[in-house]
JSON list of C-alpha atoms in Angstrom, two decimals:
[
{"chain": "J", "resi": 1, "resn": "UNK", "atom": "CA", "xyz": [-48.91, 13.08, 45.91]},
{"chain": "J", "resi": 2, "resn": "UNK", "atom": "CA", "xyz": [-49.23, 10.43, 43.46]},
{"chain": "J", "resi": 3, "resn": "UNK", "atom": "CA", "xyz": [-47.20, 9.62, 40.57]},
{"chain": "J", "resi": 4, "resn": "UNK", "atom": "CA", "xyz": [-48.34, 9.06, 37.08]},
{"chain": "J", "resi": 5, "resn": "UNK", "atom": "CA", "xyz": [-46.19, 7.61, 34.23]},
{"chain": "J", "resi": 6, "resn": "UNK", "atom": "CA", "xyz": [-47.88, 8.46, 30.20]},
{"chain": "J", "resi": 7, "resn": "UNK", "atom": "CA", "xyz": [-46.35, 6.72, 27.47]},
{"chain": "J", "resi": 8, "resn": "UNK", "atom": "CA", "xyz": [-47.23, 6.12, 24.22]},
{"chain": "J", "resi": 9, "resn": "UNK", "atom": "CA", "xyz": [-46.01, 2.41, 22.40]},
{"chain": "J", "resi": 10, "resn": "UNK", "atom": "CA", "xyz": [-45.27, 2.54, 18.95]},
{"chain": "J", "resi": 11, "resn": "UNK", "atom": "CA", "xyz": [-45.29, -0.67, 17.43]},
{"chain": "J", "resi": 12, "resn": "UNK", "atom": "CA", "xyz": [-42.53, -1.04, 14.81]},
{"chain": "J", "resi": 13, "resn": "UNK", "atom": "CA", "xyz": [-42.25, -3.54, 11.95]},
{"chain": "J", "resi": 14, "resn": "UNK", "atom": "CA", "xyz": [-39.78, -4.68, 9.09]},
{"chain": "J", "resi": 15, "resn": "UNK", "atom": "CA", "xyz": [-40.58, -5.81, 5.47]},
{"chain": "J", "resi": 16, "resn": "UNK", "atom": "CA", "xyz": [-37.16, -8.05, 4.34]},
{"chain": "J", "resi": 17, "resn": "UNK", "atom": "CA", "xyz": [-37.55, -10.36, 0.77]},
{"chain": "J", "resi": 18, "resn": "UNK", "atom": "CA", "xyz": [-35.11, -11.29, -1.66]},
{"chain": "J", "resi": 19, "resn": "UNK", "atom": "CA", "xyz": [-35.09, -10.31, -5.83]},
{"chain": "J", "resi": 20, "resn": "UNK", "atom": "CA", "xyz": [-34.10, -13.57, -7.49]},
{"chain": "J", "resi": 21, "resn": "UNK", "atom": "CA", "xyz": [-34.22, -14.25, -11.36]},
{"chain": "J", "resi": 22, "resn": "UNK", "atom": "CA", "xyz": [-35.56, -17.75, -12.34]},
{"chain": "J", "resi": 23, "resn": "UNK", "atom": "CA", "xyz": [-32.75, -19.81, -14.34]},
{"chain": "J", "resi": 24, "resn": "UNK", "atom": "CA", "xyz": [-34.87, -22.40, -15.33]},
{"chain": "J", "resi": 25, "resn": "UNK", "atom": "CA", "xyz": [-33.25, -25.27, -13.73]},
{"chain": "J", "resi": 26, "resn": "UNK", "atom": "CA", "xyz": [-34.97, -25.00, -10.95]},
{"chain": "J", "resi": 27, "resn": "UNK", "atom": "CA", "xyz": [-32.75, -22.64, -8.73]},
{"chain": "J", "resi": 28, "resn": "UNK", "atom": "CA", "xyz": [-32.92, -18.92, -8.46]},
{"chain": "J", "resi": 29, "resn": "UNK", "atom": "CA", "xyz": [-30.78, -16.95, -8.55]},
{"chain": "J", "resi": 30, "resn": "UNK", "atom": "CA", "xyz": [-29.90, -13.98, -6.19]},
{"chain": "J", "resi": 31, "resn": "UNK", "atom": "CA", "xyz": [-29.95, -10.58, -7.68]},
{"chain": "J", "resi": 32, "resn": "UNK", "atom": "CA", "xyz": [-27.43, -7.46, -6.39]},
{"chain": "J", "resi": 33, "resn": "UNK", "atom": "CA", "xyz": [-28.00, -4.45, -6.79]},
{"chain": "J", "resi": 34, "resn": "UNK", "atom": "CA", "xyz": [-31.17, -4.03, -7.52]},
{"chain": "J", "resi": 35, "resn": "UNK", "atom": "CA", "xyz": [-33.40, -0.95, -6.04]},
{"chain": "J", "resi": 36, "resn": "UNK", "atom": "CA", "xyz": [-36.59, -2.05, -3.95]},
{"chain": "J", "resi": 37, "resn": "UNK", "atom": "CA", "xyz": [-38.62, 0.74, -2.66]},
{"chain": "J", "resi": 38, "resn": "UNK", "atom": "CA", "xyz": [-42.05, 1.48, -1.00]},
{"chain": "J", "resi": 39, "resn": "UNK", "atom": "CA", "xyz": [-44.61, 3.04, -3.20]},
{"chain": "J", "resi": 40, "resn": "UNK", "atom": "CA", "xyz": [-46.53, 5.54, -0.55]},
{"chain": "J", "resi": 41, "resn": "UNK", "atom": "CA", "xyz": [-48.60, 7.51, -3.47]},
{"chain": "J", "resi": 42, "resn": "UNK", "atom": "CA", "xyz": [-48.98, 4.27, -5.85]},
{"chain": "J", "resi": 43, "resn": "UNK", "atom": "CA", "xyz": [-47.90, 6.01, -8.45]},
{"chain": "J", "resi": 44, "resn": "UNK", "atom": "CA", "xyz": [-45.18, 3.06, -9.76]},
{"chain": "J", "resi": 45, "resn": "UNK", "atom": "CA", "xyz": [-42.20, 5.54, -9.69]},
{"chain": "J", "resi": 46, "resn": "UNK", "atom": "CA", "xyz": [-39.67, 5.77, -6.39]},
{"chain": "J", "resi": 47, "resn": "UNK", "atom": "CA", "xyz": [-40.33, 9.47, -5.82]},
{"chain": "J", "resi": 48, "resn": "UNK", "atom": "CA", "xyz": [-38.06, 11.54, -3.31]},
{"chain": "J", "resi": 49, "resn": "UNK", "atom": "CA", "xyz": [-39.10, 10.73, 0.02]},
{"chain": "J", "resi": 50, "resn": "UNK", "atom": "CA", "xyz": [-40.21, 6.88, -0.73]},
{"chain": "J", "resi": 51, "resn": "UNK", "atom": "CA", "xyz": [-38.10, 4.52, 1.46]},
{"chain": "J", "resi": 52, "resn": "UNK", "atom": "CA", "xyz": [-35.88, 2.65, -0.68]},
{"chain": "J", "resi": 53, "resn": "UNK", "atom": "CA", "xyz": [-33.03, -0.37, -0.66]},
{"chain": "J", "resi": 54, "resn": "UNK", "atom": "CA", "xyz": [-30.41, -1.77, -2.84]},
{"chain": "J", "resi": 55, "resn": "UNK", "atom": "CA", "xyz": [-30.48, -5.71, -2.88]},
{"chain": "J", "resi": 56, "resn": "UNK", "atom": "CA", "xyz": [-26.80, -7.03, -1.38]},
{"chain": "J", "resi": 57, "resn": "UNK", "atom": "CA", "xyz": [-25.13, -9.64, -2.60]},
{"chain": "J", "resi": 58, "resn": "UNK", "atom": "CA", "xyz": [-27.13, -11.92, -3.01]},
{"chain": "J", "resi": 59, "resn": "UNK", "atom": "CA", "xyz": [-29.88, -10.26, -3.97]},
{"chain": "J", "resi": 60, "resn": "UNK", "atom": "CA", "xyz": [-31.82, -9.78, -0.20]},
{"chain": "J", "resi": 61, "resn": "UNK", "atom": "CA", "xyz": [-33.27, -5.94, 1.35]},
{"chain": "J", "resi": 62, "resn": "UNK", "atom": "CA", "xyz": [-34.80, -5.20, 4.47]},
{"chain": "J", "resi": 63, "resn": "UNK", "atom": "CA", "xyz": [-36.31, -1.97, 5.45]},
{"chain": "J", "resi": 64, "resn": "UNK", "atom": "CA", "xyz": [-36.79, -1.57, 9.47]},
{"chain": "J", "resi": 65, "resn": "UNK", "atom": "CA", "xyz": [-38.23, 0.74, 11.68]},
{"chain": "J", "resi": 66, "resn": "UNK", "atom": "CA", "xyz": [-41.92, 0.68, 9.80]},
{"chain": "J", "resi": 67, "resn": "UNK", "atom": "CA", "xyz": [-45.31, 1.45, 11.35]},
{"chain": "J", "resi": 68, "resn": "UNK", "atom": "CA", "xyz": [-46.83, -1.94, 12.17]},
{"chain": "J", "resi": 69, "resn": "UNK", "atom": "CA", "xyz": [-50.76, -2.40, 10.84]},
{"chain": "J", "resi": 70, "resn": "UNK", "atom": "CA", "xyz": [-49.89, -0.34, 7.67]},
{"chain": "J", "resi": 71, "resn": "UNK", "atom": "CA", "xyz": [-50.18, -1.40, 3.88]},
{"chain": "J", "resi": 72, "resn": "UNK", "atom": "CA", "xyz": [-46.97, -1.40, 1.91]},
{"chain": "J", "resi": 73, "resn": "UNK", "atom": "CA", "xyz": [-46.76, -1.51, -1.71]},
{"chain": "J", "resi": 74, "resn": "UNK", "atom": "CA", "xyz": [-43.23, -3.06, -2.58]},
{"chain": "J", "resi": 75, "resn": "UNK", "atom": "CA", "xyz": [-41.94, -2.09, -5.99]},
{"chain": "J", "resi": 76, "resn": "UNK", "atom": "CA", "xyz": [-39.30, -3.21, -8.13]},
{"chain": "J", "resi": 77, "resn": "UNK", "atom": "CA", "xyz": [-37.06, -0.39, -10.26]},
{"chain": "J", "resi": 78, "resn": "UNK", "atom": "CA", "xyz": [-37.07, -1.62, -13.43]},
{"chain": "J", "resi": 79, "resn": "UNK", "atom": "CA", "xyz": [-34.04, -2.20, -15.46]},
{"chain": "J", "resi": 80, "resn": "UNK", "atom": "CA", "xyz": [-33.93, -2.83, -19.60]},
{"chain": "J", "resi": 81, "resn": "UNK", "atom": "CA", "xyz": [-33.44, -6.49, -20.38]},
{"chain": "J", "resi": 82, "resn": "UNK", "atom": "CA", "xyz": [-35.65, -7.46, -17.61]}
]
C-alpha cells in the first residue's frame, strides 16, 4: 500500500496603506476614521459584500487574508469638505 498526501496551497496576500491629508508644510497628516474598501464590481460605491476598513488612529488600514495574483481596486468613501 502506498500513501498519497493531496493538498491544495492557497496563496494569501494583504493590501495595508495609510489616508493622509496634505497640510501644506510639507507633512501629512494621518486621517481616522475614514472608510477604505475594495471595489469588486467597479462601480465607485462600497456595496454589501465589498471588504471594507476604517482608518485607526492615525489614519492606517490593512485588509488580510486576500487571494494573491488578483487586481484590487482601493476606494476611498467620500466625505463633504473633502
Amino acid at each position: 500500500a502506498e500513501l498519497q498526501l493531496e493538498f491544495l496551497a492557497k496563496q494569501k496576500t494583504a493590501i495595508s496603506g495609510a489616508v493622509r491629508l496634505d497640510t501644506g508644510n510639507g507633512t501629512a497628516a494621518g486621517q481616522p476614521n475614514w472608510v477604505v474598501y475594495l471595489d469588486a464590481n467597479g462601480n465607485g460605491a462600497n456595496d454589501p459584500g465589498e471588504p471594507s476598513a476604517v482608518t485607526d488612529g492615525d489614519g492606517t488600514y490593512t485588509f488580510n487574508s486576500l487571494a494573491a495574483r488578483t487586481t484590487y481596486r482601493v476606494m476611498l468613501l467620500g466625505r463633504s469638505g473633502y
